[in-house]
Amino acid sequence: MLRQAAILVGGLGTRLGERTRTVPKPMLEVGGRPFLDMLIDELARYDAFDEILLLAGYRAESIQQRYDGAVRGRARLAVSLEQAPLGTAGALVHAGDRLQERFLLLNGDSFFDFNVLDLISRAKSGAVHMALRADVVGDRYGRVVLDGDLVRSFIAPGHGAPGPVNAGVYVVDRSIIAGISHLPSSLEQDVFPELAARGTMSGTAYRGYFIDIGIPEDLARADRELNERLRRPAVFFDRDGVLNHDAGYTFEPGTLQWIDGAMEAVKAVNDAGYFAFVATNQSGVARGFYEESHVHALHRWMADEMALIGAHIDAFEYCPDHPDGKIERYRRVSERRKPAPGMLLDLLSRFPVDTARSLLIGDKEHDLEAARAAGISGHLFSGGNLEAFVKQYLFQKAAPSH
């Protein structure tokens, strides 16, 4: 798995006029907060990246002051600061010694709502594997010519050609830096066409919501609609008996057995644009069978296993308490312990969830009671293939709008 993401945030933003005279384009407010905050938060929710490196240039002091050394979820933020404009390819050259062997790269002025881990799981070889937005109307963006998943060439904006467009998200092999022979240099205009000609560039098309804030009209549109686009339905999974076989107080990776289709079910939820959450009672902590650190370690292992197929959980919630617990500090009645809805309500307060289109999958009646108390539809899983089970409910509700 890739553990590093980099975001290109060094552009001048000249098409936005006075708006970027004192503020770098990715720091412009959209929906009441800097656009770059939204990009970073989206990366952080995958819980897959140890570092998010911001490749900064123009007006970089505000970026450095706000983000350098900060932590979002699992990821620590860092800033690579150019002293002179070097172009998008030059930003990679400048930060070369800080980039890992393979990394995720994003444009800092566009937002694309799709499953990033799916892109990473498909990037098996080659110099660059890019995310493409299918079915974009209009001639503002250049088109990408595909042969299967191989990128063959690029068509400049304004030529009316059909086909997907470059969405500004890439899995990059650091070796491309050695081929950048002059600076300033552009990835889109100089590097990518050469890689396509050599057959070392590939891509996958997705249909999620896409917007680029590079022109005033789209910046205004993002300000109007992006917050609502980030509001999505969710699937809440119980853990033992749903994602993994309930062997009784499972807390070690070596003893966990996945339910058939469990990881694929989570990926189906991700690919559909839903949040994926886990809410699990873990009274084994209160009973003294294991500690909270074991719960965290198991969930980290589960997340890493799911990431290998392009799946992720947005948040793991657990309740260690039980009124009959052996460990005194956990011996209590808790509103977070199902059938009480506390874990679900906590998630609803932290994430922009469309409750009406959300659902919970559990294997016990107390899971469904918690769902009802939180205002979420609940469904009882009694065994079999979880992917097939989830899909029969996932698409009964209106699909999230992209």
PDB file of N, CA, C and O in Angstrom, residues 173-239:
ATOM      1  N   ASP A 173       5.056   6.739  -9.904  1.00  0.00           N
ATOM      2  CA  ASP A 173       6.340   6.139  -9.566  1.00  0.00           C
ATOM      3  C   ASP A 173       7.403   7.236  -9.580  1.00  0.00           C
ATOM      4  O   ASP A 173       7.522   7.983 -10.562  1.00  0.00           O
ATOM      5  N   ARG A 174       8.154   7.337  -8.500  1.00  0.00           N
ATOM      6  CA  ARG A 174       9.133   8.423  -8.376  1.00  0.00           C
ATOM      7  C   ARG A 174      10.175   8.411  -9.495  1.00  0.00           C
ATOM      8  O   ARG A 174      10.828   9.432  -9.767  1.00  0.00           O
ATOM      9  N   SER A 175      10.332   7.293 -10.179  1.00  0.00           N
ATOM     10  CA  SER A 175      11.335   7.196 -11.242  1.00  0.00           C
ATOM     11  C   SER A 175      11.092   8.184 -12.371  1.00  0.00           C
ATOM     12  O   SER A 175      12.014   8.481 -13.142  1.00  0.00           O
ATOM     13  N   ILE A 176       9.871   8.724 -12.502  1.00  0.00           N
ATOM     14  CA  ILE A 176       9.612   9.673 -13.597  1.00  0.00           C
ATOM     15  C   ILE A 176      10.431  10.940 -13.431  1.00  0.00           C
ATOM     16  O   ILE A 176      10.677  11.656 -14.411  1.00  0.00           O
ATOM     17  N   ILE A 177      10.859  11.228 -12.205  1.00  0.00           N
ATOM     18  CA  ILE A 177      11.622  12.464 -11.976  1.00  0.00           C
ATOM     19  C   ILE A 177      12.908  12.470 -12.778  1.00  0.00           C
ATOM     20  O   ILE A 177      13.338  13.517 -13.293  1.00  0.00           O
ATOM     21  N   ALA A 178      13.529  11.293 -12.932  1.00  0.00           N
ATOM     22  CA  ALA A 178      14.796  11.217 -13.661  1.00  0.00           C
ATOM     23  C   ALA A 178      14.642  11.622 -15.122  1.00  0.00           C
ATOM     24  O   ALA A 178      15.612  12.058 -15.757  1.00  0.00           O
ATOM     25  N   GLY A 179      13.440  11.534 -15.673  1.00  0.00           N
ATOM     26  CA  GLY A 179      13.217  11.881 -17.072  1.00  0.00           C
ATOM     27  C   GLY A 179      12.839  13.331 -17.299  1.00  0.00           C
ATOM     28  O   GLY A 179      12.610  13.743 -18.446  1.00  0.00           O
ATOM     29  N   ILE A 180      12.754  14.126 -16.248  1.00  0.00           N
ATOM     30  CA  ILE A 180      12.409  15.545 -16.390  1.00  0.00           C
ATOM     31  C   ILE A 180      13.704  16.312 -16.642  1.00  0.00           C
ATOM     32  O   ILE A 180      14.520  16.511 -15.749  1.00  0.00           O
ATOM     33  N   SER A 181      13.893  16.728 -17.875  1.00  0.00           N
ATOM     34  CA  SER A 181      15.199  17.237 -18.313  1.00  0.00           C
ATOM     35  C   SER A 181      15.336  18.743 -18.242  1.00  0.00           C
ATOM     36  O   SER A 181      16.447  19.269 -18.342  1.00  0.00           O
ATOM     37  N   HIS A 182      14.214  19.472 -18.103  1.00  0.00           N
ATOM     38  CA  HIS A 182      14.318  20.926 -18.052  1.00  0.00           C
ATOM     39  C   HIS A 182      13.287  21.482 -17.090  1.00  0.00           C
ATOM     40  O   HIS A 182      12.246  20.852 -16.842  1.00  0.00           O
ATOM     41  N   LEU A 183      13.569  22.650 -16.548  1.00  0.00           N
ATOM     42  CA  LEU A 183      12.672  23.330 -15.625  1.00  0.00           C
ATOM     43  C   LEU A 183      12.538  24.785 -16.039  1.00  0.00           C
ATOM     44  O   LEU A 183      13.511  25.376 -16.519  1.00  0.00           O
ATOM     45  N   PRO A 184      11.377  25.406 -15.850  1.00  0.00           N
ATOM     46  CA  PRO A 184      10.137  24.806 -15.370  1.00  0.00           C
ATOM     47  C   PRO A 184       9.612  23.736 -16.337  1.00  0.00           C
ATOM     48  O   PRO A 184       9.934  23.762 -17.537  1.00  0.00           O
ATOM     49  N   SER A 185       8.771  22.835 -15.810  1.00  0.00           N
ATOM     50  CA  SER A 185       8.229  21.753 -16.625  1.00  0.00           C
ATOM     51  C   SER A 185       6.843  21.383 -16.111  1.00  0.00           C
ATOM     52  O   SER A 185       6.584  21.443 -14.906  1.00  0.00           O
ATOM     53  N   SER A 186       5.994  21.000 -17.055  1.00  0.00           N
ATOM     54  CA  SER A 186       4.606  20.666 -16.723  1.00  0.00           C
ATOM     55  C   SER A 186       4.369  19.166 -16.850  1.00  0.00           C
ATOM     56  O   SER A 186       4.764  18.551 -17.855  1.00  0.00           O
ATOM     57  N   LEU A 187       3.719  18.581 -15.857  1.00  0.00           N
ATOM     58  CA  LEU A 187       3.339  17.170 -15.964  1.00  0.00           C
ATOM     59  C   LEU A 187       2.397  16.962 -17.143  1.00  0.00           C
ATOM     60  O   LEU A 187       2.590  16.042 -17.951  1.00  0.00           O
ATOM     61  N   GLU A 188       1.370  17.807 -17.233  1.00  0.00           N
ATOM     62  CA  GLU A 188       0.336  17.617 -18.250  1.00  0.00           C
ATOM     63  C   GLU A 188       0.849  17.861 -19.659  1.00  0.00           C
ATOM     64  O   GLU A 188       0.482  17.138 -20.592  1.00  0.00           O
ATOM     65  N   GLN A 189       1.708  18.857 -19.840  1.00  0.00           N
ATOM     66  CA  GLN A 189       2.130  19.225 -21.192  1.00  0.00           C
ATOM     67  C   GLN A 189       3.444  18.579 -21.621  1.00  0.00           C
ATOM     68  O   GLN A 189       3.645  18.341 -22.815  1.00  0.00           O
ATOM     69  N   ASP A 190       4.324  18.296 -20.687  1.00  0.00           N
ATOM     70  CA  ASP A 190       5.646  17.791 -21.038  1.00  0.00           C
ATOM     71  C   ASP A 190       5.841  16.310 -20.694  1.00  0.00           C
ATOM     72  O   ASP A 190       6.314  15.532 -21.531  1.00  0.00           O
ATOM     73  N   VAL A 191       5.506  15.922 -19.477  1.00  0.00           N
ATOM     74  CA  VAL A 191       5.849  14.587 -18.985  1.00  0.00           C
ATOM     75  C   VAL A 191       4.842  13.538 -19.431  1.00  0.00           C
ATOM     76  O   VAL A 191       5.219  12.488 -19.978  1.00  0.00           O
ATOM     77  N   PHE A 192       3.557  13.792 -19.218  1.00  0.00           N
ATOM     78  CA  PHE A 192       2.558  12.764 -19.498  1.00  0.00           C
ATOM     79  C   PHE A 192       2.499  12.360 -20.974  1.00  0.00           C
ATOM     80  O   PHE A 192       2.384  11.167 -21.282  1.00  0.00           O
ATOM     81  N   PRO A 193       2.561  13.302 -21.925  1.00  0.00           N
ATOM     82  CA  PRO A 193       2.555  12.855 -23.330  1.00  0.00           C
ATOM     83  C   PRO A 193       3.710  11.923 -23.662  1.00  0.00           C
ATOM     84  O   PRO A 193       3.540  10.965 -24.439  1.00  0.00           O
ATOM     85  N   GLU A 194       4.877  12.170 -23.087  1.00  0.00           N
ATOM     86  CA  GLU A 194       6.021  11.279 -23.342  1.00  0.00           C
ATOM     87  C   GLU A 194       5.787   9.903 -22.731  1.00  0.00           C
ATOM     88  O   GLU A 194       6.096   8.876 -23.355  1.00  0.00           O
ATOM     89  N   LEU A 195       5.238   9.848 -21.534  1.00  0.00           N
ATOM     90  CA  LEU A 195       4.948   8.561 -20.905  1.00  0.00           C
ATOM     91  C   LEU A 195       3.905   7.784 -21.701  1.00  0.00           C
ATOM     92  O   LEU A 195       4.016   6.558 -21.875  1.00  0.00           O
ATOM     93  N   ALA A 196       2.894   8.492 -22.198  1.00  0.00           N
ATOM     94  CA  ALA A 196       1.860   7.823 -23.001  1.00  0.00           C
ATOM     95  C   ALA A 196       2.457   7.263 -24.286  1.00  0.00           C
ATOM     96  O   ALA A 196       2.129   6.142 -24.697  1.00  0.00           O
ATOM     97  N   ALA A 197       3.342   8.021 -24.903  1.00  0.00           N
ATOM     98  CA  ALA A 197       3.965   7.548 -26.144  1.00  0.00           C
ATOM     99  C   ALA A 197       4.800   6.296 -25.909  1.00  0.00           C
ATOM    100  O   ALA A 197       4.934   5.448 -26.809  1.00  0.00           O
ATOM    101  N   ARG A 198       5.369   6.162 -24.713  1.00  0.00           N
ATOM    102  CA  ARG A 198       6.175   4.981 -24.391  1.00  0.00           C
ATOM    103  C   ARG A 198       5.340   3.828 -23.845  1.00  0.00           C
ATOM    104  O   ARG A 198       5.871   2.757 -23.555  1.00  0.00           O
ATOM    105  N   GLY A 199       4.044   4.047 -23.652  1.00  0.00           N
ATOM    106  CA  GLY A 199       3.182   2.985 -23.152  1.00  0.00           C
ATOM    107  C   GLY A 199       3.335   2.695 -21.682  1.00  0.00           C
ATOM    108  O   GLY A 199       3.041   1.579 -21.233  1.00  0.00           O
ATOM    109  N   THR A 200       3.765   3.690 -20.895  1.00  0.00           N
ATOM    110  CA  THR A 200       3.978   3.472 -19.462  1.00  0.00           C
ATOM    111  C   THR A 200       2.989   4.255 -18.601  1.00  0.00           C
ATOM    112  O   THR A 200       3.231   4.473 -17.416  1.00  0.00           O
ATOM    113  N   MET A 201       1.865   4.640 -19.210  1.00  0.00           N
ATOM    114  CA  MET A 201       0.860   5.403 -18.476  1.00  0.00           C
ATOM    115  C   MET A 201      -0.494   4.746 -18.671  1.00  0.00           C
ATOM    116  O   MET A 201      -0.852   4.358 -19.788  1.00  0.00           O
ATOM    117  N   SER A 202      -1.243   4.601 -17.605  1.00  0.00           N
ATOM    118  CA  SER A 202      -2.550   3.958 -17.676  1.00  0.00           C
ATOM    119  C   SER A 202      -3.564   4.772 -16.890  1.00  0.00           C
ATOM    120  O   SER A 202      -3.218   5.751 -16.215  1.00  0.00           O
ATOM    121  N   GLY A 203      -4.846   4.383 -16.965  1.00  0.00           N
ATOM    122  CA  GLY A 203      -5.876   5.138 -16.272  1.00  0.00           C
ATOM    123  C   GLY A 203      -7.136   4.338 -16.065  1.00  0.00           C
ATOM    124  O   GLY A 203      -7.384   3.337 -16.736  1.00  0.00           O
ATOM    125  N   THR A 204      -7.949   4.804 -15.124  1.00  0.00           N
ATOM    126  CA  THR A 204      -9.251   4.216 -14.835  1.00  0.00           C
ATOM    127  C   THR A 204     -10.267   5.342 -14.746  1.00  0.00           C
ATOM    128  O   THR A 204     -10.017   6.367 -14.106  1.00  0.00           O
ATOM    129  N   ALA A 205     -11.406   5.153 -15.406  1.00  0.00           N
ATOM    130  CA  ALA A 205     -12.453   6.174 -15.424  1.00  0.00           C
ATOM    131  C   ALA A 205     -13.472   5.919 -14.317  1.00  0.00           C
ATOM    132  O   ALA A 205     -13.866   4.774 -14.066  1.00  0.00           O
ATOM    133  N   TYR A 206     -13.893   7.000 -13.658  1.00  0.00           N
ATOM    134  CA  TYR A 206     -14.903   6.950 -12.599  1.00  0.00           C
ATOM    135  C   TYR A 206     -15.962   8.013 -12.893  1.00  0.00           C
ATOM    136  O   TYR A 206     -15.749   8.906 -13.714  1.00  0.00           O
ATOM    137  N   ARG A 207     -17.090   7.932 -12.175  1.00  0.00           N
ATOM    138  CA  ARG A 207     -18.195   8.852 -12.445  1.00  0.00           C
ATOM    139  C   ARG A 207     -18.592   9.680 -11.227  1.00  0.00           C
ATOM    140  O   ARG A 207     -19.712  10.166 -11.150  1.00  0.00           O
ATOM    141  N   GLY A 208     -17.721   9.850 -10.276  1.00  0.00           N
ATOM    142  CA  GLY A 208     -18.043  10.662  -9.109  1.00  0.00           C
ATOM    143  C   GLY A 208     -18.115  12.147  -9.431  1.00  0.00           C
ATOM    144  O   GLY A 208     -17.729  12.600 -10.516  1.00  0.00           O
ATOM    145  N   TYR A 209     -18.591  12.902  -8.457  1.00  0.00           N
ATOM    146  CA  TYR A 209     -18.687  14.358  -8.587  1.00  0.00           C
ATOM    147  C   TYR A 209     -17.290  14.948  -8.777  1.00  0.00           C
ATOM    148  O   TYR A 209     -16.355  14.626  -8.047  1.00  0.00           O
ATOM    149  N   PHE A 210     -17.157  15.852  -9.766  1.00  0.00           N
ATOM    150  CA  PHE A 210     -15.864  16.455 -10.079  1.00  0.00           C
ATOM    151  C   PHE A 210     -16.037  17.951 -10.273  1.00  0.00           C
ATOM    152  O   PHE A 210     -16.971  18.406 -10.944  1.00  0.00           O
ATOM    153  N   ILE A 211     -15.127  18.727  -9.668  1.00  0.00           N
ATOM    154  CA  ILE A 211     -15.133  20.168  -9.904  1.00  0.00           C
ATOM    155  C   ILE A 211     -13.718  20.706  -9.766  1.00  0.00           C
ATOM    156  O   ILE A 211     -12.933  20.234  -8.936  1.00  0.00           O
ATOM    157  N   ASP A 212     -13.397  21.674 -10.612  1.00  0.00           N
ATOM    158  CA  ASP A 212     -12.107  22.359 -10.611  1.00  0.00           C
ATOM    159  C   ASP A 212     -12.401  23.832 -10.321  1.00  0.00           C
ATOM    160  O   ASP A 212     -13.229  24.450 -10.998  1.00  0.00           O
ATOM    161  N   ILE A 213     -11.723  24.401  -9.321  1.00  0.00           N
ATOM    162  CA  ILE A 213     -12.036  25.772  -8.910  1.00  0.00           C
ATOM    163  C   ILE A 213     -11.175  26.804  -9.628  1.00  0.00           C
ATOM    164  O   ILE A 213     -11.056  27.945  -9.184  1.00  0.00           O
ATOM    165  N   GLY A 214     -10.602  26.441 -10.773  1.00  0.00           N
ATOM    166  CA  GLY A 214      -9.641  27.312 -11.449  1.00  0.00           C
ATOM    167  C   GLY A 214     -10.216  28.512 -12.156  1.00  0.00           C
ATOM    168  O   GLY A 214      -9.463  29.410 -12.545  1.00  0.00           O
ATOM    169  N   ILE A 215     -11.529  28.567 -12.365  1.00  0.00           N
ATOM    170  CA  ILE A 215     -12.136  29.740 -12.993  1.00  0.00           C
ATOM    171  C   ILE A 215     -13.235  30.270 -12.067  1.00  0.00           C
ATOM    172  O   ILE A 215     -13.791  29.520 -11.253  1.00  0.00           O
ATOM    173  N   PRO A 216     -13.554  31.570 -12.153  1.00  0.00           N
ATOM    174  CA  PRO A 216     -14.511  32.160 -11.208  1.00  0.00           C
ATOM    175  C   PRO A 216     -15.862  31.448 -11.161  1.00  0.00           C
ATOM    176  O   PRO A 216     -16.432  31.273 -10.075  1.00  0.00           O
ATOM    177  N   GLU A 217     -16.378  31.024 -12.329  1.00  0.00           N
ATOM    178  CA  GLU A 217     -17.693  30.387 -12.355  1.00  0.00           C
ATOM    179  C   GLU A 217     -17.703  29.087 -11.556  1.00  0.00           C
ATOM    180  O   GLU A 217     -18.652  28.798 -10.803  1.00  0.00           O
ATOM    181  N   ASP A 218     -16.657  28.282 -11.707  1.00  0.00           N
ATOM    182  CA  ASP A 218     -16.620  27.003 -10.994  1.00  0.00           C
ATOM    183  C   ASP A 218     -16.258  27.174  -9.528  1.00  0.00           C
ATOM    184  O   ASP A 218     -16.668  26.377  -8.681  1.00  0.00           O
ATOM    185  N   LEU A 219     -15.480  28.209  -9.200  1.00  0.00           N
ATOM    186  CA  LEU A 219     -15.226  28.511  -7.796  1.00  0.00           C
ATOM    187  C   LEU A 219     -16.538  28.859  -7.102  1.00  0.00           C
ATOM    188  O   LEU A 219     -16.822  28.371  -5.989  1.00  0.00           O
ATOM    189  N   ALA A 220     -17.371  29.663  -7.742  1.00  0.00           N
ATOM    190  CA  ALA A 220     -18.671  30.023  -7.171  1.00  0.00           C
ATOM    191  C   ALA A 220     -19.580  28.802  -7.059  1.00  0.00           C
ATOM    192  O   ALA A 220     -20.300  28.641  -6.066  1.00  0.00           O
ATOM    193  N   ARG A 221     -19.533  27.936  -8.069  1.00  0.00           N
ATOM    194  CA  ARG A 221     -20.356  26.716  -8.036  1.00  0.00           C
ATOM    195  C   ARG A 221     -19.917  25.797  -6.903  1.00  0.00           C
ATOM    196  O   ARG A 221     -20.743  25.223  -6.190  1.00  0.00           O
ATOM    197  N   ALA A 222     -18.608  25.650  -6.715  1.00  0.00           N
ATOM    198  CA  ALA A 222     -18.103  24.827  -5.612  1.00  0.00           C
ATOM    199  C   ALA A 222     -18.551  25.387  -4.275  1.00  0.00           C
ATOM    200  O   ALA A 222     -18.928  24.644  -3.360  1.00  0.00           O
ATOM    201  N   ASP A 223     -18.528  26.720  -4.144  1.00  0.00           N
ATOM    202  CA  ASP A 223     -18.946  27.360  -2.906  1.00  0.00           C
ATOM    203  C   ASP A 223     -20.411  27.061  -2.608  1.00  0.00           C
ATOM    204  O   ASP A 223     -20.798  26.873  -1.456  1.00  0.00           O
ATOM    205  N   ARG A 224     -21.230  26.989  -3.670  1.00  0.00           N
ATOM    206  CA  ARG A 224     -22.662  26.721  -3.488  1.00  0.00           C
ATOM    207  C   ARG A 224     -22.944  25.265  -3.150  1.00  0.00           C
ATOM    208  O   ARG A 224     -23.814  24.968  -2.337  1.00  0.00           O
ATOM    209  N   GLU A 225     -22.236  24.336  -3.785  1.00  0.00           N
ATOM    210  CA  GLU A 225     -22.708  22.954  -3.758  1.00  0.00           C
ATOM    211  C   GLU A 225     -21.788  21.925  -3.108  1.00  0.00           C
ATOM    212  O   GLU A 225     -22.235  20.810  -2.828  1.00  0.00           O
ATOM    213  N   LEU A 226     -20.522  22.260  -2.843  1.00  0.00           N
ATOM    214  CA  LEU A 226     -19.604  21.206  -2.421  1.00  0.00           C
ATOM    215  C   LEU A 226     -19.951  20.641  -1.045  1.00  0.00           C
ATOM    216  O   LEU A 226     -19.875  19.420  -0.833  1.00  0.00           O
ATOM    217  N   ASN A 227     -20.350  21.497  -0.103  1.00  0.00           N
ATOM    218  CA  ASN A 227     -20.710  20.972   1.218  1.00  0.00           C
ATOM    219  C   ASN A 227     -21.833  19.944   1.122  1.00  0.00           C
ATOM    220  O   ASN A 227     -21.818  18.913   1.810  1.00  0.00           O
ATOM    221  N   GLU A 228     -22.815  20.210   0.289  1.00  0.00           N
ATOM    222  CA  GLU A 228     -23.917  19.258   0.139  1.00  0.00           C
ATOM    223  C   GLU A 228     -23.456  17.991  -0.564  1.00  0.00           C
ATOM    224  O   GLU A 228     -23.920  16.895  -0.258  1.00  0.00           O
ATOM    225  N   ARG A 229     -22.505  18.119  -1.492  1.00  0.00           N
ATOM    226  CA  ARG A 229     -21.986  16.938  -2.171  1.00  0.00           C
ATOM    227  C   ARG A 229     -21.201  16.041  -1.215  1.00  0.00           C
ATOM    228  O   ARG A 229     -21.108  14.830  -1.435  1.00  0.00           O
ATOM    229  N   LEU A 230     -20.634  16.631  -0.166  1.00  0.00           N
ATOM    230  CA  LEU A 230     -19.893  15.845   0.809  1.00  0.00           C
ATOM    231  C   LEU A 230     -20.816  15.136   1.797  1.00  0.00           C
ATOM    232  O   LEU A 230     -20.361  14.299   2.583  1.00  0.00           O
ATOM    233  N   ARG A 231     -22.083  15.454   1.772  1.00  0.00           N
ATOM    234  CA  ARG A 231     -23.067  14.767   2.611  1.00  0.00           C
ATOM    235  C   ARG A 231     -23.492  13.487   1.899  1.00  0.00           C
ATOM    236  O   ARG A 231     -23.977  13.526   0.783  1.00  0.00           O
ATOM    237  N   ARG A 232     -23.292  12.345   2.543  1.00  0.00           N
ATOM    238  CA  ARG A 232     -23.548  11.073   1.875  1.00  0.00           C
ATOM    239  C   ARG A 232     -24.241  10.095   2.818  1.00  0.00           C
ATOM    240  O   ARG A 232     -24.123  10.210   4.044  1.00  0.00           O
ATOM    241  N   PRO A 233     -24.928   9.119   2.250  1.00  0.00           N
ATOM    242  CA  PRO A 233     -25.469   8.051   3.091  1.00  0.00           C
ATOM    243  C   PRO A 233     -24.341   7.172   3.621  1.00  0.00           C
ATOM    244  O   PRO A 233     -23.198   7.256   3.166  1.00  0.00           O
ATOM    245  N   ALA A 234     -24.663   6.344   4.601  1.00  0.00           N
ATOM    246  CA  ALA A 234     -23.663   5.496   5.245  1.00  0.00           C
ATOM    247  C   ALA A 234     -24.212   4.089   5.437  1.00  0.00           C
ATOM    248  O   ALA A 234     -25.427   3.895   5.577  1.00  0.00           O
ATOM    249  N   VAL A 235     -23.300   3.135   5.475  1.00  0.00           N
ATOM    250  CA  VAL A 235     -23.615   1.785   5.930  1.00  0.00           C
ATOM    251  C   VAL A 235     -22.845   1.561   7.219  1.00  0.00           C
ATOM    252  O   VAL A 235     -21.618   1.702   7.255  1.00  0.00           O
ATOM    253  N   PHE A 236     -23.571   1.241   8.286  1.00  0.00           N
ATOM    254  CA  PHE A 236     -22.995   0.948   9.588  1.00  0.00           C
ATOM    255  C   PHE A 236     -22.909  -0.572   9.726  1.00  0.00           C
ATOM    256  O   PHE A 236     -23.929  -1.262   9.666  1.00  0.00           O
ATOM    257  N   PHE A 237     -21.714  -1.095   9.909  1.00  0.00           N
ATOM    258  CA  PHE A 237     -21.514  -2.535  10.069  1.00  0.00           C
ATOM    259  C   PHE A 237     -21.278  -2.867  11.541  1.00  0.00           C
ATOM    260  O   PHE A 237     -20.439  -2.228  12.204  1.00  0.00           O
ATOM    261  N   ASP A 238     -21.995  -3.863  12.072  1.00  0.00           N
ATOM    262  CA  ASP A 238     -21.508  -4.517  13.268  1.00  0.00           C
ATOM    263  C   ASP A 238     -20.244  -5.274  12.868  1.00  0.00           C
ATOM    264  O   ASP A 238     -19.998  -5.503  11.678  1.00  0.00           O
ATOM    265  N   ARG A 239     -19.423  -5.666  13.842  1.00  0.00           N
ATOM    266  CA  ARG A 239     -18.166  -6.339  13.488  1.00  0.00           C
ATOM    267  C   ARG A 239     -18.267  -7.856  13.630  1.00  0.00           C
ATOM    268  O   ARG A 239     -18.368  -8.572  12.650  1.00  0.00           O
TER     269      ARG A 239
END
